[in-house]
Amino acid sequence: MKLRILAIALSWTCLLLSPRGAQEVHEDKPNIVLMIVDDLGIGDLGCFGNDTMRTPNIDRLAREGVQLKHHISAASMCTPSRAAFLTGRYPIRSGMVSNRVSRVISTLGAPAGLPRNETTFAALLKRQGYSTALIGKWHEGLNCDSRHDHCHHPYNYGFDYFYGMPFTLVEPCWPDPSRDTELAIGGKVWLCIQLVAVAALTAALGKLSRLICLPWSFIFSMILFIFLLGYFWFSSYKSPLYWDCLLMREHEITEQPMKAERAGSIMVREATSFMERHREGPFLLVFSFLHVHVPLPTTTEFIGTSKHGLYGDNVQEMDFMVGKLLDAIDDFGVRNHTLVYFTSDHGGHLEARVGHAQLGGWNGIYKGGKGMAGWEGGIRVPGLVRWPGRLPAGKVIEEPTSMMDVFPTLAAVSGSMVPQDRVIDGQDLMPLLQGDVERSEHEFLFHYCGAFLHAARWHPKDSEAVWKVHYVTPVFQPPGAQGCYETQYCRCSGKLVTYHDPPLLFDLTRDPSESTPLTPDTEPSYNVVIQTVANAVKEHKKSIIPVRHQISELNQGNIWLKPCCGVFPFCLCDTEGNTSPWAHEEK
């Protein structure tokens, strides 16, 4: 009998140690791939109504999964939106907001960042045995006190592996025609500095030991030459290109400045390698695209392939990358055991233009865009979720959902508990996705512009209506425009906003474009809706615990915090070589 028990125990041990056994052990914990695009407009995708842009891979994801048609970002700018996505909480709760003009972390030299006491879904899943990786854009801070402390590095928020851009794309990042020349010159200048330093040190030691006879003035002139060369070198490289446009692998800078047009292909390679290493699961991969943010770095293989100029080319290259990731999931045999989620961090940037060329996205029928906190075009984003065998293919959900829902949803599917010591604003989406319930758990959603609440929506439990109340709206400029073209981004307060008393009211089910405000004369429920939403806003504000506003108070650049891959200020490097991004790929 004892031998039989021992044999059974050994057989189970072998099963658990085998790849198939490992798969069975994690059967209740799916692999998770989250794709978040930068500045993508909801109207840019075929599955959301665009018939002039080719996005076959994203459209396939929509056919094979669930489409969220009323999916909302918690903010209309990158840094706060992503903070809410990671934590499941309005960014006002974590302090990732601003009461000033800038609403995102403005440089890698700023000590602002996601507070370390915030819990991300990556941290939750890591405790459940998940291997976790972030590939791509971070934009939640990097350093606090020195350029090497990496206090806001993704590793401090539950990620095991990071490759990507700790900041975000900015105009100087691409194109950079002199990059290769600067790298070559930089290496020679640094060699010159080292030789002069060695010569000065040797001369000083020789002088002190009386082995050589040189005037001190000559030795001091060599030292002065080193400092002057370093100063003039630093002064000639004040552009964000050299200090913000860089790539990191784990804690090491791999490119400074980055070769932006090939970054996407390296990211896909890194993501594929991560999934292959952890194919036995469970793993969490957050693939945070640099696409489709200006300046739209695009490889030559995709330039000229769309009907919408450089922006369209960039969107189609992004879709191609989505296809490569989906193919990798299939190739590794984990398709049926992987939950895939696709979204954008907020709406398209209407004001991104050069002359008459549009460099920002299209938000379809929705008014407004990036930077506009209340108008639907700034916060209505595509939402796609695929989990074969667990979620119905081709299902379309019109109920209000939020990017903050990702946090509690991942907690549910991984067997985690959401933190009980703080407010979590997201809701578990699984009952809605699977069809167990028909109504969203979100009765109210609140829309902030920086630290200022601009609007709120109400979806009554006994009604199909989705009411939207605007307390503050931006002043579009020039007059008659549908964006803030004179300031590039709309403002949140002051003279460039309109304060509405009484507030504007829309029913999004009847007027999704928010074109005609309702009045007591045109809507019998007007007073009830306005009062109900006002009461909800009051209760919501009571739940906000004041914290330090990271992007207001800590968003100033400091030289000593700027990352450097060498000896400051000689910070040019490239460890990736000159491989062609999509040389052998089929588009």
XYZ file of C-alpha atoms in Angstrom:
587
model
C 0.000 0.000 0.000
C 2.836 2.374 0.907
C 4.545 1.613 -2.412
C 1.331 2.405 -4.280
C 0.987 5.766 -2.491
C 4.644 6.522 -3.257
C 4.128 5.676 -6.932
C 1.095 7.963 -7.152
C 3.030 10.770 -5.466
C 5.930 10.344 -7.901
C 3.586 10.361 -10.898
C 1.984 13.606 -9.734
C 5.429 15.120 -9.153
C 6.463 14.255 -12.710
C 3.214 15.678 -14.052
C 3.695 18.941 -12.196
C 7.277 19.270 -13.388
C 6.342 18.630 -17.002
C 5.327 21.512 -19.328
C 1.820 20.088 -19.638
C 1.580 19.780 -15.885
C 2.712 23.351 -15.451
C -0.010 24.442 -17.845
C -2.625 22.537 -15.833
C -1.413 24.004 -12.541
C -1.974 27.528 -13.944
C -5.227 26.668 -15.725
C -7.146 28.978 -13.416
C -4.703 31.850 -13.984
C -4.623 33.035 -17.600
C -1.698 34.726 -19.230
C -2.511 38.404 -19.711
C -1.421 40.693 -22.569
C -2.454 44.324 -22.287
C -1.859 46.609 -25.282
C -2.187 50.354 -24.796
C -1.664 52.722 -27.728
C -0.573 56.343 -27.297
C -2.992 59.068 -28.530
C -5.052 56.766 -30.766
C -8.443 58.152 -31.761
C -11.427 55.840 -31.426
C -12.365 56.704 -35.011
C -9.035 55.478 -36.400
C -9.972 51.794 -36.355
C -11.979 49.785 -38.829
C -13.864 47.974 -36.070
C -15.029 51.354 -34.749
C -16.265 52.607 -38.093
C -13.244 53.765 -40.095
C -13.408 52.416 -43.663
C -10.338 54.266 -44.980
C -7.653 53.051 -42.528
C -6.336 49.487 -42.748
C -6.263 47.899 -39.282
C -6.899 44.192 -40.059
C -5.217 42.793 -36.955
C -7.093 44.993 -34.505
C -10.304 44.314 -36.416
C -9.622 40.566 -36.067
C -9.182 41.037 -32.339
C -12.619 42.706 -32.253
C -14.243 39.826 -34.157
C -12.666 37.248 -31.875
C -13.464 39.025 -28.620
C -15.693 41.547 -26.912
C -15.942 45.115 -28.128
C -16.459 47.859 -25.512
C -18.187 50.740 -27.311
C -18.531 52.998 -24.250
C -15.025 52.641 -22.812
C -13.721 55.655 -20.880
C -10.255 56.846 -19.911
C -9.869 58.425 -16.462
C -7.978 61.386 -17.950
C -7.380 62.948 -21.352
C -3.579 63.179 -20.963
C -0.927 60.458 -20.821
C 0.550 60.482 -17.305
C -2.700 60.669 -15.267
C -4.539 58.278 -17.581
C -1.832 55.646 -17.239
C -1.632 56.132 -13.465
C -5.372 55.393 -13.238
C -4.992 52.412 -15.583
C -2.255 50.904 -13.397
C -3.949 51.507 -10.038
C -7.688 51.360 -10.782
C -8.070 54.757 -9.103
C -8.806 58.257 -10.286
C -5.456 60.056 -10.632
C -6.629 62.720 -8.166
C -6.367 60.032 -5.470
C -2.693 59.260 -6.175
C -1.687 62.869 -6.770
C -0.864 62.266 -10.433
C -2.578 65.528 -11.362
C -1.740 69.194 -11.744
C -3.411 72.507 -11.063
C -1.071 74.197 -13.529
C -0.746 74.251 -17.317
C 1.349 71.079 -17.688
C -0.627 67.929 -16.863
C 2.024 65.306 -17.648
C 5.527 64.654 -16.379
C 7.478 67.131 -18.490
C 11.024 65.724 -18.385
C 13.098 62.843 -17.019
C 14.896 65.483 -14.951
C 11.767 66.015 -12.813
C 11.382 64.059 -9.537
C 7.614 63.640 -10.079
C 6.270 60.113 -10.313
C 3.644 57.605 -9.259
C 3.850 57.416 -5.443
C 5.440 54.202 -4.223
C 2.543 53.519 -1.850
C 0.206 52.993 -4.807
C -0.524 49.367 -5.702
C -0.555 48.438 -9.392
C -2.153 45.402 -10.998
C 1.386 44.203 -11.807
C 2.166 44.085 -8.078
C -1.027 42.126 -7.402
C -0.276 39.572 -10.116
C 3.361 39.221 -9.119
C 2.205 38.073 -5.672
C 0.101 35.426 -7.440
C 3.157 33.947 -9.160
C 2.965 35.882 -12.415
C 6.070 36.865 -14.388
C 5.494 40.507 -15.261
C 6.917 42.779 -17.953
C 6.396 46.287 -19.255
C 7.556 46.855 -22.818
C 7.344 50.381 -24.216
C 6.307 53.726 -22.788
C 6.285 54.323 -19.026
C 5.903 58.106 -18.363
C 5.268 57.669 -14.641
C 8.596 59.118 -13.477
C 12.142 57.795 -13.064
C 14.428 59.483 -10.511
C 13.982 61.273 -7.185
C 17.315 62.409 -5.751
C 19.984 61.333 -8.247
C 20.205 60.186 -11.839
C 20.845 56.628 -10.730
C 18.287 56.066 -7.948
C 15.471 54.999 -10.347
C 12.959 55.434 -7.522
C 10.046 55.487 -10.013
C 11.366 52.709 -12.256
C 8.752 50.082 -13.261
C 10.606 47.541 -11.097
C 9.262 49.361 -8.041
C 5.665 48.821 -9.158
C 5.529 45.067 -9.646
C 7.237 44.602 -13.014
C 10.011 41.995 -13.286
C 11.269 43.183 -16.652
C 11.328 46.506 -18.474
C 12.409 47.516 -21.931
C 11.310 50.795 -23.395
C 11.086 54.523 -22.997
C 10.902 55.822 -19.434
C 9.565 59.115 -20.818
C 7.399 59.774 -23.889
C 7.958 60.773 -27.475
C 8.425 64.510 -28.040
C 9.001 66.470 -31.243
C 12.845 66.414 -31.132
C 12.913 62.587 -30.905
C 12.429 62.146 -34.666
C 13.806 62.630 -37.204
C 17.406 63.093 -36.035
C 19.585 63.129 -39.185
C 22.812 63.914 -37.308
C 22.483 61.148 -34.685
C 25.096 58.764 -36.124
C 27.596 61.587 -36.596
C 27.084 62.804 -33.028
C 27.599 59.305 -31.630
C 30.856 58.976 -33.537
C 32.103 62.427 -32.494
C 30.991 61.861 -28.899
C 33.140 58.772 -28.590
C 36.201 60.596 -29.878
C 35.658 63.610 -27.611
C 35.311 61.349 -24.571
C 38.537 59.557 -25.544
C 40.247 62.950 -25.853
C 39.004 63.943 -22.390
C 40.341 60.719 -20.893
C 43.772 61.172 -22.505
C 44.049 64.772 -21.306
C 42.900 63.755 -17.818
C 45.513 60.990 -17.648
C 48.172 63.414 -18.886
C 47.179 66.045 -16.318
C 47.177 63.492 -13.480
C 50.572 62.092 -14.564
C 52.016 65.593 -14.810
C 50.688 66.560 -11.379
C 52.084 63.403 -9.745
C 55.389 63.898 -11.524
C 55.524 67.501 -10.402
C 54.763 66.600 -6.785
C 57.411 63.834 -6.777
C 59.877 66.142 -8.576
C 60.373 63.619 -11.391
C 59.404 66.120 -14.101
C 59.724 69.872 -14.334
C 56.549 71.538 -15.613
C 54.978 74.807 -14.562
C 51.780 74.449 -12.515
C 50.104 76.859 -14.895
C 50.448 74.282 -17.693
C 48.909 71.510 -15.556
C 46.041 73.766 -14.436
C 45.438 74.755 -18.052
C 44.926 71.069 -18.968
C 42.429 70.688 -16.106
C 40.663 73.871 -17.195
C 40.543 72.520 -20.757
C 38.711 69.395 -19.502
C 36.094 71.440 -17.636
C 35.596 73.876 -20.499
C 35.197 71.070 -23.035
C 32.662 69.353 -20.785
C 30.765 72.611 -20.274
C 30.605 73.485 -23.955
C 29.647 69.896 -24.809
C 26.760 70.008 -22.321
C 25.685 73.470 -23.516
C 25.442 72.239 -27.100
C 23.098 69.415 -26.084
C 20.206 71.137 -24.325
C 17.514 69.655 -26.568
C 15.185 67.028 -25.014
C 16.503 64.749 -27.782
C 19.584 63.985 -25.672
C 18.044 63.835 -22.212
C 14.501 62.502 -22.701
C 14.561 60.549 -25.977
C 16.236 57.408 -24.703
C 15.590 53.694 -24.291
C 16.343 51.439 -21.326
C 16.619 47.720 -20.796
C 16.055 46.977 -17.124
C 18.175 49.679 -15.426
C 20.619 50.203 -18.292
C 20.306 52.901 -20.941
C 20.712 51.230 -24.332
C 20.224 54.223 -26.639
C 20.788 57.903 -25.895
C 19.470 59.458 -28.034
C 17.224 56.698 -29.345
C 16.778 55.765 -32.971
C 13.039 56.245 -32.725
C 11.900 54.609 -35.957
C 13.353 51.207 -35.027
C 12.189 51.258 -31.392
C 8.881 49.572 -32.250
C 10.496 46.567 -33.892
C 12.849 46.076 -30.929
C 9.874 46.301 -28.570
C 8.066 43.559 -30.506
C 11.184 41.407 -30.363
C 11.504 41.967 -26.611
C 7.826 41.176 -26.035
C 8.009 38.007 -28.126
C 11.123 36.880 -26.274
C 9.436 37.491 -22.906
C 6.370 35.444 -23.881
C 8.568 32.637 -25.169
C 10.588 32.534 -21.927
C 7.428 32.390 -19.851
C 5.145 30.419 -22.145
C 4.410 27.930 -19.369
C 2.796 30.840 -17.559
C 1.314 32.599 -15.977
C 2.662 35.880 -17.328
C 1.565 39.510 -17.557
C 2.794 41.538 -20.513
C 1.946 45.224 -20.749
C 2.839 46.358 -24.257
C 2.732 50.151 -24.177
C 3.107 51.455 -27.732
C 5.136 54.537 -28.615
C 2.820 54.732 -31.631
C 0.811 56.897 -32.504
C 2.158 59.900 -30.604
C 3.828 62.762 -32.456
C 6.372 63.009 -34.034
C 5.143 59.649 -35.428
C 8.463 57.861 -36.057
C 7.693 55.398 -38.844
C 9.911 52.949 -40.691
C 10.471 53.364 -44.433
C 8.627 50.081 -44.978
C 5.375 51.782 -43.925
C 5.800 55.366 -45.080
C 3.346 56.087 -47.880
C 1.193 52.997 -47.282
C -1.969 54.772 -46.046
C -4.477 57.325 -47.325
C -3.905 59.574 -44.326
C -0.308 60.713 -44.569
C 2.281 60.048 -41.899
C -0.323 59.590 -39.166
C -2.124 56.886 -41.140
C 1.193 55.203 -41.937
C 2.010 55.141 -38.230
C -1.393 53.680 -37.324
C -0.980 50.916 -39.904
C 2.505 50.108 -38.621
C 1.046 49.904 -35.110
C -1.616 47.485 -36.369
C 1.129 45.389 -37.956
C 2.839 45.210 -34.546
C -0.431 44.079 -32.959
C -0.519 41.291 -35.531
C 3.022 40.190 -34.646
C 2.089 39.958 -30.967
C -1.090 37.998 -31.690
C 0.874 35.662 -33.975
C 3.410 35.055 -31.210
C 0.616 34.114 -28.798
C -0.642 31.588 -31.359
C 2.846 30.266 -32.154
C 3.573 29.591 -28.486
C 0.339 27.614 -28.147
C -1.170 29.834 -25.445
C -4.003 31.448 -27.419
C -6.826 29.790 -25.492
C -5.140 30.496 -22.192
C -4.380 34.195 -22.755
C -6.571 37.206 -22.028
C -5.766 40.021 -24.499
C -6.884 43.612 -23.916
C -6.446 46.523 -26.346
C -7.073 50.238 -25.773
C -5.702 53.788 -26.117
C -4.665 55.985 -23.203
C -7.074 58.745 -24.323
C -8.496 60.381 -27.433
C -6.633 61.564 -30.513
C -4.740 64.861 -30.532
C -6.735 67.195 -32.769
C -4.259 70.081 -32.542
C -1.285 68.010 -33.729
C -0.767 69.561 -37.154
C 1.983 70.806 -39.446
C 0.510 73.282 -41.881
C -2.578 71.566 -43.231
C -1.270 68.056 -42.489
C -3.075 66.318 -39.632
C -0.658 64.477 -37.315
C -3.200 63.513 -34.669
C -6.027 61.023 -34.526
C -9.699 61.105 -35.431
C -12.256 60.710 -32.665
C -15.175 59.819 -34.901
C -18.505 61.357 -34.004
C -17.275 62.475 -30.574
C -16.580 66.105 -29.753
C -13.132 67.179 -28.607
C -9.896 65.268 -28.186
C -6.720 64.887 -26.168
C -6.446 67.360 -23.309
C -10.211 67.980 -23.137
C -11.331 66.367 -19.929
C -15.079 66.479 -20.293
C -15.826 66.267 -24.000
C -16.264 62.705 -25.129
C -13.578 62.799 -27.833
C -10.856 63.233 -25.214
C -11.842 60.269 -23.063
C -13.860 57.797 -25.208
C -11.344 55.103 -26.203
C -11.483 51.756 -28.012
C -11.798 48.737 -25.769
C -11.289 45.140 -26.967
C -11.026 42.013 -24.804
C -10.340 38.478 -26.099
C -10.199 35.260 -24.097
C -11.118 32.277 -26.299
C -13.485 29.852 -24.662
C -14.244 32.205 -21.787
C -15.580 35.306 -23.559
C -18.056 35.265 -26.457
C -16.612 36.214 -29.849
C -18.163 39.195 -31.587
C -20.031 40.488 -28.541
C -20.599 44.267 -28.423
C -21.189 46.055 -25.109
C -22.685 49.558 -25.061
C -22.615 49.934 -21.268
C -20.208 52.474 -19.693
C -16.892 50.903 -18.724
C -13.572 52.401 -17.656
C -9.889 51.709 -18.157
C -9.758 51.667 -14.352
C -11.771 48.425 -14.540
C -8.662 46.576 -15.709
C -7.252 46.576 -12.165
C -10.119 44.742 -10.394
C -10.740 42.549 -13.454
C -7.169 41.251 -13.409
C -7.419 40.792 -9.672
C -10.499 38.619 -10.202
C -9.093 36.400 -12.968
C -5.790 35.888 -11.126
C -7.297 35.097 -7.739
C -5.980 38.309 -6.154
C -7.675 40.484 -3.581
C -7.967 44.188 -4.339
C -6.499 46.392 -1.603
C -8.956 47.023 1.215
C -7.155 50.076 2.617
C -8.056 52.455 -0.220
C -10.816 53.348 -2.641
C -10.695 51.377 -5.903
C -12.786 53.151 -8.528
C -12.717 50.402 -11.147
C -15.182 47.511 -11.340
C -14.649 43.852 -12.194
C -15.645 43.515 -15.866
C -15.851 39.727 -16.031
C -19.592 39.385 -15.214
C -20.403 41.956 -17.917
C -17.978 40.459 -20.449
C -19.257 36.924 -19.923
C -22.900 37.976 -20.080
C -23.722 37.090 -16.469
C -25.048 40.642 -16.024
C -26.334 43.136 -18.567
C -25.722 46.402 -16.724
C -22.461 48.138 -15.891
C -21.537 48.515 -12.242
C -20.658 52.161 -12.949
C -23.609 54.321 -12.026
C -21.435 57.476 -11.949
C -18.131 58.345 -13.606
C -16.236 61.585 -12.948
C -14.084 63.446 -15.452
C -11.122 65.520 -14.350
C -8.958 68.047 -16.139
C -5.823 67.944 -14.037
C -6.974 68.552 -10.465
C -10.272 70.143 -11.567
C -13.507 68.191 -11.976
C -15.062 69.260 -15.279
C -17.871 66.775 -15.867
C -19.683 63.667 -14.639
C -21.900 61.007 -16.194
C -24.813 59.119 -14.696
C -26.219 55.813 -15.911
C -29.344 55.194 -13.810
C -29.945 51.564 -12.923
C -33.536 51.720 -14.116
C -32.905 53.570 -17.389
C -31.065 53.217 -20.687
C -30.025 56.878 -20.596
C -26.449 57.986 -19.980
C -26.583 61.547 -18.730
C -23.515 63.789 -19.047
C -23.223 66.989 -16.996
C -20.547 69.576 -17.838
C -19.551 72.093 -15.176
C -16.517 73.453 -17.038
C -15.598 73.336 -20.741
C -12.542 74.677 -22.573
C -12.704 77.758 -24.752
C -11.840 76.677 -28.280
C -9.465 78.930 -30.206
C -9.544 80.520 -32.649
C -13.289 81.244 -32.430
C -15.292 78.719 -34.424
C -12.632 75.988 -34.143
C -13.300 72.598 -32.557
C -10.030 72.506 -30.639
C -7.471 74.663 -28.856
C -5.181 75.325 -31.804
C -3.591 78.495 -30.419
C -2.438 76.832 -27.186
C -1.940 73.288 -28.586
C -3.694 71.863 -25.520
C -6.885 73.089 -23.892
C -6.642 74.613 -20.434
C -8.326 73.374 -17.271
C -8.960 76.653 -15.439
C -8.718 80.408 -15.718
C -9.739 82.618 -18.619
C -9.536 79.878 -21.264
C -12.396 77.840 -19.805
C -16.124 78.501 -19.425
C -17.797 77.824 -16.080
C -21.401 76.735 -16.594
C -24.107 77.667 -14.097
C -26.439 75.999 -14.677
C -24.312 73.168 -16.063
C -24.665 71.734 -19.560
C -26.646 68.515 -19.824
C -26.601 65.871 -22.576
C -28.078 62.408 -22.986
C -25.319 60.446 -24.711
C -27.706 57.732 -25.866
C -29.597 60.285 -27.976
C -26.820 62.810 -28.608
C -23.418 61.054 -28.492
C -21.780 64.024 -30.264
C -22.866 66.377 -27.445
C -24.145 68.848 -29.991
C -27.348 70.135 -28.365
C -27.511 70.843 -24.611
C -30.774 69.922 -22.947
C -32.829 72.469 -21.001
C -35.767 72.304 -18.589
C -37.975 73.049 -21.577
C -36.634 70.207 -23.739
C -36.013 67.591 -21.019
C -38.603 66.940 -18.291
C -35.978 65.207 -16.107
C -33.523 68.110 -16.322
C -33.744 69.285 -12.694
C -33.743 65.758 -11.276
C -30.673 64.785 -13.296
C -28.753 67.956 -12.427
C -29.481 67.554 -8.717
C -28.740 63.818 -8.652
C -25.375 64.271 -10.353
C -24.543 67.240 -8.093
C -25.179 65.056 -5.039
C -22.979 62.294 -6.498
C -20.178 64.785 -7.170
C -20.438 66.036 -3.596
C -20.162 62.504 -2.204
C -17.303 61.697 -4.550
C -15.324 64.742 -3.436
C -15.778 63.671 0.187
C -13.932 60.442 -0.659
C -10.853 62.284 -1.974
C -8.041 62.349 0.581
C -5.713 65.303 -0.159
C -2.249 64.194 -1.285
C 0.705 65.963 -2.826
C 0.138 66.876 -6.468
C 3.144 65.308 -8.156
C 2.757 67.099 -11.479
C 2.149 70.508 -9.878
C 4.886 70.552 -7.265
C 7.605 68.223 -8.574
C 7.516 68.797 -12.327
C 10.608 70.975 -12.697
C 13.682 69.577 -14.467
C 16.990 69.201 -12.607
C 20.358 68.588 -14.237
C 21.405 66.064 -11.591
C 18.368 63.892 -12.309
C 18.857 63.637 -16.072
C 19.765 60.047 -17.044
C 23.189 59.460 -18.582
C 24.578 56.273 -20.117
C 28.177 57.416 -19.695
C 30.077 59.912 -17.570
C 28.025 63.120 -17.391
C 27.773 65.120 -19.631
C 29.143 62.696 -22.255
C 25.932 60.692 -22.503
C 25.677 59.388 -26.052
C 25.453 55.632 -26.618
C 23.872 52.936 -28.779
C 24.101 49.240 -27.891
C 21.482 48.026 -30.388
C 23.507 48.190 -33.606
C 22.104 49.004 -37.069
C 19.596 46.253 -37.750
C 16.793 47.060 -40.181
C 13.448 47.066 -38.303
C 11.091 45.093 -40.585
C 13.578 43.944 -43.221
C 12.153 40.448 -43.625
C 8.591 40.924 -42.462
C 5.448 40.823 -44.564
C 3.134 43.783 -44.130
